[in-house]
Coordinates of C-alpha atoms in Angstrom, one line a residue:
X299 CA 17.8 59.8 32.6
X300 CA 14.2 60.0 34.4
X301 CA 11.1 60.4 32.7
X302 CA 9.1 61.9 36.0
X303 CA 9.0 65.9 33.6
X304 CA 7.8 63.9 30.9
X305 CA 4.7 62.6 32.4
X306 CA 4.5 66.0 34.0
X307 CA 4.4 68.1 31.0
X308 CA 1.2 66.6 29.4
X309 CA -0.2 67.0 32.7
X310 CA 0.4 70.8 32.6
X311 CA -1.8 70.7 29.3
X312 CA -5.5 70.0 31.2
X313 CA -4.5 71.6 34.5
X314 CA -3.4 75.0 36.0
X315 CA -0.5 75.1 38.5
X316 CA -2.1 75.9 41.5
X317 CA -4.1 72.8 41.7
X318 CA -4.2 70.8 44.9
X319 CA -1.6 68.3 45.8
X320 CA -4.0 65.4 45.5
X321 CA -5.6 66.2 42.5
X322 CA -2.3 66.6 40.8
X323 CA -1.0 63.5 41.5
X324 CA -3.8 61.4 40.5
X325 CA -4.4 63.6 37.3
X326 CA -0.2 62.4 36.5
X327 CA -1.0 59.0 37.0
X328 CA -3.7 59.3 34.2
X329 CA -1.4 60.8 31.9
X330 CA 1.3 58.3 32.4
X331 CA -1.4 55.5 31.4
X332 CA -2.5 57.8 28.7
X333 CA 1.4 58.4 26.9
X334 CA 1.7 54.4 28.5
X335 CA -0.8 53.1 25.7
X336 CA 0.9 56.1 22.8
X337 CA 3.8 54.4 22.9
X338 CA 2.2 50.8 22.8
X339 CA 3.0 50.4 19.2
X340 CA 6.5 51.4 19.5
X341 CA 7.9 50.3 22.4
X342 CA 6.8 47.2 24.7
X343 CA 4.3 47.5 27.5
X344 CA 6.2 47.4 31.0
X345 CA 5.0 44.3 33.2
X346 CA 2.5 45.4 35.6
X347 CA 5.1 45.1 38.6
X348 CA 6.9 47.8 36.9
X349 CA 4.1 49.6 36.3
X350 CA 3.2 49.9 39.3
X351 CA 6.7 50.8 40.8
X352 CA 7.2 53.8 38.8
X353 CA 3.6 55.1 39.6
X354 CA 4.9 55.0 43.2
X355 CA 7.9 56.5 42.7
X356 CA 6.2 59.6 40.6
X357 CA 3.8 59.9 43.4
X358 CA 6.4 60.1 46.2
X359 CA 8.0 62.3 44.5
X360 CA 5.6 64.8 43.5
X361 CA 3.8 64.6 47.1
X362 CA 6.6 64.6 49.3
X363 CA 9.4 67.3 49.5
X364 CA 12.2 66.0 48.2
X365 CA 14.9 68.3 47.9
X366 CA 17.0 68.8 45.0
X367 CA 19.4 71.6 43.1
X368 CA 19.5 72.5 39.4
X369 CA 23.2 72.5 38.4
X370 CA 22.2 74.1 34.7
X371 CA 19.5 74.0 32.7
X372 CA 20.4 73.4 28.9
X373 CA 18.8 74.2 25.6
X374 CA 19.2 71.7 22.9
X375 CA 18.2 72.1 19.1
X376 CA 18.2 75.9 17.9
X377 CA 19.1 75.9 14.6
X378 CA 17.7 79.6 13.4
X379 CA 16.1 80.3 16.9
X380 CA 18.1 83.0 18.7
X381 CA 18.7 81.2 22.1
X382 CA 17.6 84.1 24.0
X383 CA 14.3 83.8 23.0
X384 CA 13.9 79.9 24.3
X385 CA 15.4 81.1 27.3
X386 CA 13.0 84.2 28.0
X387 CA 10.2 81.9 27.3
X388 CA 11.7 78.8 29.6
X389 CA 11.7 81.5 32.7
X390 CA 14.0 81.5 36.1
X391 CA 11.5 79.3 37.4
X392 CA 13.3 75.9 36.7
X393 CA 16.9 76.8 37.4
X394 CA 15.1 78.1 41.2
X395 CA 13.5 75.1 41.6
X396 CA 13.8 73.5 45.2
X397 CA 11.6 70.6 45.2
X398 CA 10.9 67.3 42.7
X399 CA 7.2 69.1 42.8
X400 CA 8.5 72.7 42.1
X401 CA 10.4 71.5 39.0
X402 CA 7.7 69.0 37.2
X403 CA 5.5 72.1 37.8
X404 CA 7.9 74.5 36.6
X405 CA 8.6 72.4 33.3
X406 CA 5.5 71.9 32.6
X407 CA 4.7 75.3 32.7
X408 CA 8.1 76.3 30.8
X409 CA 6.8 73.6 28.1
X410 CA 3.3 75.4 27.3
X411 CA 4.7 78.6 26.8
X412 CA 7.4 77.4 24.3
X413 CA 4.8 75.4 22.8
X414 CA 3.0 78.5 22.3
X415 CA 5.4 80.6 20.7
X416 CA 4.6 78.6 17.4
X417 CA 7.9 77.9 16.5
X418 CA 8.7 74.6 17.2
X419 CA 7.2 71.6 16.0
X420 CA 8.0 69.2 19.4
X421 CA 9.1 70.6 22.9
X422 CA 10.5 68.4 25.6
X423 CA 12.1 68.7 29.1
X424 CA 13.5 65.7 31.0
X425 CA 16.0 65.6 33.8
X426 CA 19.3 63.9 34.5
X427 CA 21.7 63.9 37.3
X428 CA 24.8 66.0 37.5
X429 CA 27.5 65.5 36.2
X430 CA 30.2 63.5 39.1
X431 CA 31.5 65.7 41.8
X432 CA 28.6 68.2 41.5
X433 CA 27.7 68.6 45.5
X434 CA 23.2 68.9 46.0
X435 CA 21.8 70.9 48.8
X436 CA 19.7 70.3 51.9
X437 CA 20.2 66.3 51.5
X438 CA 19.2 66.7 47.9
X439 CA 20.8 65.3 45.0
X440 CA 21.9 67.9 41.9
X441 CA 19.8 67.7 38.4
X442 CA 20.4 68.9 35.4
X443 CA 17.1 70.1 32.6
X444 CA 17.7 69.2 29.2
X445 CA 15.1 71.1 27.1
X446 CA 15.0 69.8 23.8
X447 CA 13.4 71.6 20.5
X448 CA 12.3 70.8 17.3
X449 CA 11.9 73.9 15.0
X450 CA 9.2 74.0 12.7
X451 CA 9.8 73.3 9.1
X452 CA 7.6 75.4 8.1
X453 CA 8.0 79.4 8.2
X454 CA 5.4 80.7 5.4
X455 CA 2.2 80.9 5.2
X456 CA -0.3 82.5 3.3
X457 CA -4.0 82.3 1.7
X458 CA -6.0 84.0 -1.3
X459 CA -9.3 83.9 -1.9
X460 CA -12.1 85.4 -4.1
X461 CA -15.3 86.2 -2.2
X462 CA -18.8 87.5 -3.7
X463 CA -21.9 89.2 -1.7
X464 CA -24.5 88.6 -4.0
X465 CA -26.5 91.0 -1.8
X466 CA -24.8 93.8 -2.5
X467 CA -23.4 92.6 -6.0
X468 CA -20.1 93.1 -5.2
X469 CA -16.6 90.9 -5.5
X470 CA -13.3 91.4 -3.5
X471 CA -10.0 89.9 -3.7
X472 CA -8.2 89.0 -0.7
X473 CA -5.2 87.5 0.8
X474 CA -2.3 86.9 3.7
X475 CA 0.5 86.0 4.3
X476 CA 2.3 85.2 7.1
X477 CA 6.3 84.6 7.7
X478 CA 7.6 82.5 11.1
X479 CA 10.7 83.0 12.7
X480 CA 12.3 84.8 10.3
X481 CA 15.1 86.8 12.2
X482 CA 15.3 83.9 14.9
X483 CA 13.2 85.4 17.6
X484 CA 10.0 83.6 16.9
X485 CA 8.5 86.5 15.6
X486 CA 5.3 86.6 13.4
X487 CA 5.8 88.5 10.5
X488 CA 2.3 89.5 8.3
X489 CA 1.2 91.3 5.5
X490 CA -2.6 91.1 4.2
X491 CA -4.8 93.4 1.6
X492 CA -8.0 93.4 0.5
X493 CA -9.7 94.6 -3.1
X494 CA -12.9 95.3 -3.4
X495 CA -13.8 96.3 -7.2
X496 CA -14.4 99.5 -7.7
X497 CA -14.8 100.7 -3.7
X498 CA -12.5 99.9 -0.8
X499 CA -8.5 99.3 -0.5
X500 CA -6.9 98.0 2.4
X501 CA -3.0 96.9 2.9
X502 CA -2.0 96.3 6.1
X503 CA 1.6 94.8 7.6
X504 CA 2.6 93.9 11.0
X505 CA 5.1 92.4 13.1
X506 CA 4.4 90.6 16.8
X507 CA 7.3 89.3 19.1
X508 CA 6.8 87.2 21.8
X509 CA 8.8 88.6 25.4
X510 CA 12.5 88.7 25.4
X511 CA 14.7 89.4 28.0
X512 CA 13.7 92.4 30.0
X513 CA 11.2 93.4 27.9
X514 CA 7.6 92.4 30.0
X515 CA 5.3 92.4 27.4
X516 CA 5.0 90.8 23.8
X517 CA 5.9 94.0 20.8
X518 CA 3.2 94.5 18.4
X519 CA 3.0 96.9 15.7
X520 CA 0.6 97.0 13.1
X521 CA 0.8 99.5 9.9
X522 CA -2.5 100.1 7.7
X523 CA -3.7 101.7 4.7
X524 CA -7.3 102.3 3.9
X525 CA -9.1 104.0 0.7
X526 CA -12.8 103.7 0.7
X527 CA -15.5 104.6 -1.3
X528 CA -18.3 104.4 1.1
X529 CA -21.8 102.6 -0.2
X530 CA -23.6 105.1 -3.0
X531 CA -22.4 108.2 -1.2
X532 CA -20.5 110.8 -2.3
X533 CA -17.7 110.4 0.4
X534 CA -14.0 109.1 0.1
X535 CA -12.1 108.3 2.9
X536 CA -8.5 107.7 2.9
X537 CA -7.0 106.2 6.4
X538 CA -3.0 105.5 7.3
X539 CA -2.5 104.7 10.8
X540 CA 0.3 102.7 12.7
X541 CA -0.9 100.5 16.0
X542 CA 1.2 99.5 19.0
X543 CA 0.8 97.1 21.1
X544 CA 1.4 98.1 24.7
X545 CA 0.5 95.3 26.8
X546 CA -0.5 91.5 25.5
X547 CA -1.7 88.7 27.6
X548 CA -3.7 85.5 26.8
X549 CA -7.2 87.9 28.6
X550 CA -6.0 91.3 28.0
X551 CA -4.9 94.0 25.3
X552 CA -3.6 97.2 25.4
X553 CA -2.6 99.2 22.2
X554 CA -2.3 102.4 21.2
X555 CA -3.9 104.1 17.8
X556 CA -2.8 106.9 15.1
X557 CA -4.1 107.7 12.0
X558 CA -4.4 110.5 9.5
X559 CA -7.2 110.6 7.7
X560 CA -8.6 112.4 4.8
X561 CA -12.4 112.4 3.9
X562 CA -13.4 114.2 1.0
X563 CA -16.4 114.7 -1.4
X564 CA -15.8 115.1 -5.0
X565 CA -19.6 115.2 -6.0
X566 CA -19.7 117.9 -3.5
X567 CA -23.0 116.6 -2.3
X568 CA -22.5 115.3 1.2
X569 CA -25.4 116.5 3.6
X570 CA -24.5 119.3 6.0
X571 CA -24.4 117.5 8.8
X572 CA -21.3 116.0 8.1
X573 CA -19.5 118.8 6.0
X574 CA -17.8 120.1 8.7
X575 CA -15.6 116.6 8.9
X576 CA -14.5 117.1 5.6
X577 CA -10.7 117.3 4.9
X578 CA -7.7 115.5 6.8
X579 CA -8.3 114.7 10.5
X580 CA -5.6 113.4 13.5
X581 CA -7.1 110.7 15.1
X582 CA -5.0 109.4 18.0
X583 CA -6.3 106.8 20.6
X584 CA -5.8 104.0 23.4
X585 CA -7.5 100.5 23.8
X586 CA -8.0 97.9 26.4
X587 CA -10.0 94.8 25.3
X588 CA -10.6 92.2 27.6
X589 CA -11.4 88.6 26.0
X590 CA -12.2 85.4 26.7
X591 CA -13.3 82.6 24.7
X592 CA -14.5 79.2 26.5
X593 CA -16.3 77.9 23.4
X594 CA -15.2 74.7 21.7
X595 CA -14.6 76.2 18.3
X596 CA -14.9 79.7 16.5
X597 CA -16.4 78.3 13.6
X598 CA -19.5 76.2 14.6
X599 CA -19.6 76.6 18.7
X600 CA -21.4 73.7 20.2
X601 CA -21.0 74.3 23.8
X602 CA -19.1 77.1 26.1
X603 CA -18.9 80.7 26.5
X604 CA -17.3 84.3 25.0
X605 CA -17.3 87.2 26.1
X606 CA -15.3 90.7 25.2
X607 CA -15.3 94.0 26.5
X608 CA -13.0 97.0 24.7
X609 CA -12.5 100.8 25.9
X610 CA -11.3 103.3 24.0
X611 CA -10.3 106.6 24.6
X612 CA -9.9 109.1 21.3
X613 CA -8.1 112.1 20.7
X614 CA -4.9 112.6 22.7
X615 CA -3.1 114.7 20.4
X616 CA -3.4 118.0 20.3
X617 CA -5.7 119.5 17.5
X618 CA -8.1 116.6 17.5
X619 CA -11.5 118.5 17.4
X620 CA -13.5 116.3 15.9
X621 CA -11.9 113.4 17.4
X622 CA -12.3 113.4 20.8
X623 CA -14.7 110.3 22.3
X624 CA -15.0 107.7 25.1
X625 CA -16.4 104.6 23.3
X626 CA -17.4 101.5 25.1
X627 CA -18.4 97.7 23.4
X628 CA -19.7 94.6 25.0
X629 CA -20.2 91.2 23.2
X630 CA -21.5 88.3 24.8
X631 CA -21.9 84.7 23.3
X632 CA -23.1 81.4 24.8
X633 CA -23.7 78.2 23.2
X634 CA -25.9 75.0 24.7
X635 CA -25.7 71.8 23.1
X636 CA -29.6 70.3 22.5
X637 CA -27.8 66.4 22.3
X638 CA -30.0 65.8 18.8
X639 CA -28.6 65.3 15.3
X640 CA -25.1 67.7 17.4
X641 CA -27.3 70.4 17.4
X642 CA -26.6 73.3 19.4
X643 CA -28.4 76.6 20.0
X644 CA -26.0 80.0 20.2
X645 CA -27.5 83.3 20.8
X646 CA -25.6 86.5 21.8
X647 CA -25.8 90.3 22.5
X648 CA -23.8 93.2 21.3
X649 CA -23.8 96.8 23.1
X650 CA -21.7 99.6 22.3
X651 CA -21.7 103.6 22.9
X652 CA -19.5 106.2 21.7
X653 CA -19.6 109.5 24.0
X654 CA -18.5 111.9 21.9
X655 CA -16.4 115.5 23.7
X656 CA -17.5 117.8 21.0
X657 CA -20.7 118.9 20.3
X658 CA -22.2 120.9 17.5
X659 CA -25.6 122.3 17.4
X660 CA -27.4 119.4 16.1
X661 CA -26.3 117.0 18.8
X662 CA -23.0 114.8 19.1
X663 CA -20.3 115.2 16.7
X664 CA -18.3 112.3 16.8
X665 CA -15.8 110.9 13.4
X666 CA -17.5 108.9 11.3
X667 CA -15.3 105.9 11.1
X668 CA -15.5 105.6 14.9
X669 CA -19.5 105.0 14.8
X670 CA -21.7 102.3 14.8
X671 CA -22.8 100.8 11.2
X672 CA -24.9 98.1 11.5
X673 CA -26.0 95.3 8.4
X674 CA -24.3 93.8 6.2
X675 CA -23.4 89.7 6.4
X676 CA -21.4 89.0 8.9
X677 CA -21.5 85.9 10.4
X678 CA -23.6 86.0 13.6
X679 CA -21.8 83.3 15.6
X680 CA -18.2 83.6 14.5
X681 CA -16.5 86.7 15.9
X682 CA -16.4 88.9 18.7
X683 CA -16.2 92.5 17.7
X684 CA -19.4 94.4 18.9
X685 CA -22.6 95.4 17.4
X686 CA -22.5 95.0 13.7
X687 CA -24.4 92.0 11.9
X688 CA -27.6 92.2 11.1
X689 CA -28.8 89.8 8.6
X690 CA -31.1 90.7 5.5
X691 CA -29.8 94.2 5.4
X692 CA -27.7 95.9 3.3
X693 CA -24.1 97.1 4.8
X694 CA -24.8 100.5 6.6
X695 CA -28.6 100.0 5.9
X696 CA -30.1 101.6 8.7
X697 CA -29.5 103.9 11.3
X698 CA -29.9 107.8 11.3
X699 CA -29.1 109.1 7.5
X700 CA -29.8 112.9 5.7
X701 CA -30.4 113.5 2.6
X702 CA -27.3 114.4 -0.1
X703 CA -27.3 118.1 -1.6
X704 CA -29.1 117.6 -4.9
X705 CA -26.2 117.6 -7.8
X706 CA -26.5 118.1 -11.9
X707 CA -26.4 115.2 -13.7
X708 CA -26.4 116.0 -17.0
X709 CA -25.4 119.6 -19.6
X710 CA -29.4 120.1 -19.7
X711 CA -29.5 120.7 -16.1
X712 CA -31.9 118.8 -14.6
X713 CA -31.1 118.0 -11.1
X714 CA -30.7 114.3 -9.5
X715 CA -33.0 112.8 -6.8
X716 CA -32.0 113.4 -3.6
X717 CA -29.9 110.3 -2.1
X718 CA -29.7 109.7 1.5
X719 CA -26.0 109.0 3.3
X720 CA -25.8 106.9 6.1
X721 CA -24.8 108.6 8.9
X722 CA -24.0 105.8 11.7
X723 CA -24.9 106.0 15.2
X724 CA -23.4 106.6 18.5
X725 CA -25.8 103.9 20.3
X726 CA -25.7 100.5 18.9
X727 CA -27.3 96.9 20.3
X728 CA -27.4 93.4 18.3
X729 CA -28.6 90.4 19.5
X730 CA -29.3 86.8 18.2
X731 CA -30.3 83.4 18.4
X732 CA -28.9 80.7 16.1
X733 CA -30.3 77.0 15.9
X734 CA -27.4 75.1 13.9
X735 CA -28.0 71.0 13.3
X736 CA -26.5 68.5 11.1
X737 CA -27.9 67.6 8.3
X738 CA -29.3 64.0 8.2
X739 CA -27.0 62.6 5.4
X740 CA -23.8 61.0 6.0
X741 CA -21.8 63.0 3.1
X742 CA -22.6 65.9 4.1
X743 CA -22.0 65.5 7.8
X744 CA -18.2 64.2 6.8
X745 CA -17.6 67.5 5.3
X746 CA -18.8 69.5 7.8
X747 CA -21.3 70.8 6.1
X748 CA -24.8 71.8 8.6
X749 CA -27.8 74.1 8.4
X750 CA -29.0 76.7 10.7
X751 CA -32.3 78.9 11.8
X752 CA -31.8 82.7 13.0
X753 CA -33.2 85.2 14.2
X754 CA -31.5 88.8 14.8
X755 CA -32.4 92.6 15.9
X756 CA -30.8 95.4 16.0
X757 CA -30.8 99.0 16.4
X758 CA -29.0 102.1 16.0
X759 CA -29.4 105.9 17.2
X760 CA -27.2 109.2 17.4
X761 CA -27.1 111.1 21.0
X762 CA -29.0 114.2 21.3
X763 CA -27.9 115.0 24.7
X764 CA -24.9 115.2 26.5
X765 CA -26.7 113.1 29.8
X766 CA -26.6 109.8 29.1
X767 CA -29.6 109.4 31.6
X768 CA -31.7 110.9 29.0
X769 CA -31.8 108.7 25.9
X770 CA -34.7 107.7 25.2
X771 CA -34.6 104.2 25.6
X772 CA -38.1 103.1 25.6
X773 CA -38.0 104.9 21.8
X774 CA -34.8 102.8 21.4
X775 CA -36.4 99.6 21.9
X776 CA -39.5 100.0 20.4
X777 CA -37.7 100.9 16.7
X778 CA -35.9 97.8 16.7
X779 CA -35.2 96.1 13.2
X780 CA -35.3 92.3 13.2
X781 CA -35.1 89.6 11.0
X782 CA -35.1 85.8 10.2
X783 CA -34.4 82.7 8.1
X784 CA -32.6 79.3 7.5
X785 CA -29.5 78.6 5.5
X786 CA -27.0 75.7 5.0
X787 CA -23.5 76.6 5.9
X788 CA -20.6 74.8 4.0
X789 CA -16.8 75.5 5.7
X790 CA -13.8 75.3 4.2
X791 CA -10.3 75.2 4.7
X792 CA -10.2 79.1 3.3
X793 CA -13.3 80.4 3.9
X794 CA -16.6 80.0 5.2
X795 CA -20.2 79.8 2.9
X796 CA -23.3 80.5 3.8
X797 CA -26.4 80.2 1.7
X798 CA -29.4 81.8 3.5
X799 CA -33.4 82.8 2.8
X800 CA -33.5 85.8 4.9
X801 CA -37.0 87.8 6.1
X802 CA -37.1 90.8 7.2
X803 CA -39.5 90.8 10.0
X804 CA -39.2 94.6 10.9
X805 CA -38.0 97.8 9.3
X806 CA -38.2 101.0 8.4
X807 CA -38.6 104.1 5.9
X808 CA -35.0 104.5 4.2
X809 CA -33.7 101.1 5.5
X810 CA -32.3 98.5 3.3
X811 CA -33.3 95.7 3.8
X812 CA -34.5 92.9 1.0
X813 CA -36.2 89.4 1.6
X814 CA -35.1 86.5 -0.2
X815 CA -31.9 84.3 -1.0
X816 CA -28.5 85.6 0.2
X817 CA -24.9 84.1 -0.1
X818 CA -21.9 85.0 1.6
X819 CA -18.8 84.1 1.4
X820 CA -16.6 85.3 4.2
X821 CA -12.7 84.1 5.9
X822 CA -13.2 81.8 8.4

């Protein structure tokens, strides 16, 4: 049975296909050496004359065109694994396969994606010849491709975790879980909810397939539930809302939104200016996101790039008054390594702008869980997802707010103290620059464990006027909240901890923001 695929498929792993002739075959020699001193413990080391045969027999035939046939290309070890799901992922390329080149190419391309589905533990592809009497073609001899499978063991997953803000003295409970393969299609099944005490709800379930058959795409589809008790305000919102995925690619995404929601105020105190959203609302959309992640991890980034850009486009169904928007984010990241104590500095910038259709006569009128909130603590280097972090300040802490209708509070009829709602924004911007360096004792660095400097700004603002051309930017810039501070950040397997001083450098009347020691626990 040759081994040529073999060397080919760990290739695949560093290099794209359409890499140049010369370039691939040195890059297979390397990996040959590489898997060559793997196996040194398990199997003795070839002499160097036989070495150096089979390098020039992989080169030869990887550089020159040497014809061949595929007889058949068999699947080996499904257990549970519906077959037509290894063979959707496999491709036509390998049974079309011409050349010695086209086929290591086409396994190891074959291999990557079955390696991706996350079903399978070990994935292999080798060749052997036909079986007798099975003619070639074109002075080529026939092959048959054995791929070979290994399930995971494994097909449940899941995770629960208690995290505090001590900044905004609250607790939640949350937790996941995720089942693998279950119906044999390597499908993803999930489930996760969150509970935070005595203010938000959220259940959500899911499914994602990988491509089958005729279909072109992976299937995603994503059902939610969502009852909120926004921050001190008077306002309850209750979501439910199904997503579907149309389109799903390593770069892009496509999926479409509905949701019914009801917002209501019990304390009949909401400010005018959002009165007339009261009551249950259609919200139906579509969104393309475009990402792509270069960085070297999520968690602490050291070196690389990220970058994510998402459109959306609300209120397709019919009745939708209030619903109607274009909304547009952007969220860069890039992280240098400085080379001292693995210290690396990461800064970023977040835009976004939601264009609302309707208009009322105060300015924009756009639903309130579309716009931009901004505080809260969010980890500033993590995640992609638009403007939203701002350290040092409370979650929806500043922005445009109005004042609550002044309520009774008691039988003797004295009246409460006005209270302002935040109202959120239709212009958002974040940026940031994070210094993160390990910290000079051995124990500490094993665990992972590092500290960090920040700084971050941000602002917020609702549209006025229907021309985009003119928002008053200048004004925009100028009223920028920032802060600062230092912190030690300690991850774990379940979540992530970060214990920060934070200053506020810059804010305003009726923004919440608070200087001094912050924790935050948050996933990963």
């Amino acid at each position: 049975m040759a081994t040529a695929s073999d060397a080919a498929q760990e290739h695949h792993d560093d290099h794209d296909e359409g890499e140049e002739d010369g370039d691939f075959d040195d890059d297979l020699d390397d990996e040959d050496e590489e898997e060559d001193d793997d196996d040194d413990d398990d199997q003795p080391s070839a002499s160097p004359s036989e070495e150096a045969r089979l390098e020039a027999v992989l080169r030869r035939l990887t550089a020159d065109e040497v014809r061949i046939r595929v007889h058949e290309v068999a699947i080996r070890g499904c257990g549970r694994t519906r077959r037509a799901a290894v063979e959707a992922a496999v491709g036509p390329d390998l049974a079309r396969a011409a050349t010695v080149r086209d086929l290591v190419r086409a396994a190891a391309a074959a291999r990557d994606r079955l390696r991706r589905l996350g079903a399978f533990d070990a994935v292999s592809i080798t060749l052997d010849a036909a079986p007798p009497g099975i003619p070639g073609t074109g002075g080529g001899g026939a092959v048959v491709v054995l791929v070979d499978v290994s399930e995971a063991r494994g097909r449940a997953a899941g995770d629960l975790g208690i995290f505090a803000n001590a900044q905004s003295r609250s607790c939640s409970l949350e937790g996941s879980l995720k089942l693998k393969n279950l119906f044999g299609y390597c499908e993803t099944w999930n489930a996760s909810g969150a509970l935070e005490l005595d203010r938000t709800a959220e259940l959500c379930a899911g499914v994602e397939m990988p491509r089958i058959g005729a279909i072109p795409t992976p299937l995603m589809a994503q059902i939610s539930l969502l009852s909120e008790d926004w921050l001190k305000s008077s306002l309850k919102e209750h979501l439910m809302g199904i997503s579907v995925g149309l389109l799903s690619t390593t770069n892009h995404n496509l999926a479409y939104n509905f949701s019914w929601r009801t917002l209501t105020d019990p304390a009949r105190s909401a400010p005018n200016s959002i009165q007339e959203q009261l009551g249950n609302s259609l919200l139906s959309s579509i969104k393309y996101a475009y990402k792509v992640d270069q960085r070297d991890s999520s968690i602490r980034p050291t070196h690389g790039y990220a970058f994510q850009s998402s459109s959306q486009i609300g209120g397709l169904a019919p009745g939708s008054k209030y619903s109607r928007f274009l909304r547009q984010e952007f969220d860069l990241r890039v992280a240098l390594p400085l080379g001292v104590l693995n210290g690396a500095l990461n800064a970023g910038v977040a835009a976004g702008v939601i264009h609302p259709l309707e208009w009322g006569c105060t300015g924009s009128v756009s639903p309130l869980s579309e716009k931009f909130y901004l505080g809260g603590n969010r980890p500033l280097v993590c995640r992609l997802g638009g403007p939203s972090s701002l350290l040092g300040f409370k979650a929806r802490g500043l922005g445009p707010t109005d004042f609550r209708t002044c309520g009774l509070n008691n039988s003797d009829g004295a009246s409460t103290s006005p209270e302002l709602n935040g109202l959120g924004g239709d212009i958002a911007m974040t940026a940031f620059a994070d210094l993160s360096f390990d910290i000079p004792l051995k124990p500490l660095r094993d665990l992972g464990i590092h500290g960090h400097a920040f700084v971050s700004a941000g602002n917020i603002a609702k549209l006025t006027e229907r021309d985009l051309r003119k928002f008053p930017l200048h004004d925009f810039l100028q009223t920028f909240r920032s802060s600062a501070g230092f912190g030690v950040v300690v991850p774990t397997r379940f979540f992530r901890v970060e214990m920060n001083y934070c200053l506020i450098l810059k804010q305003f009347d009726h923004d919440k923001g608070k200087t001094g020691i912050q924790f935050n626990f948050s996933s990963p």
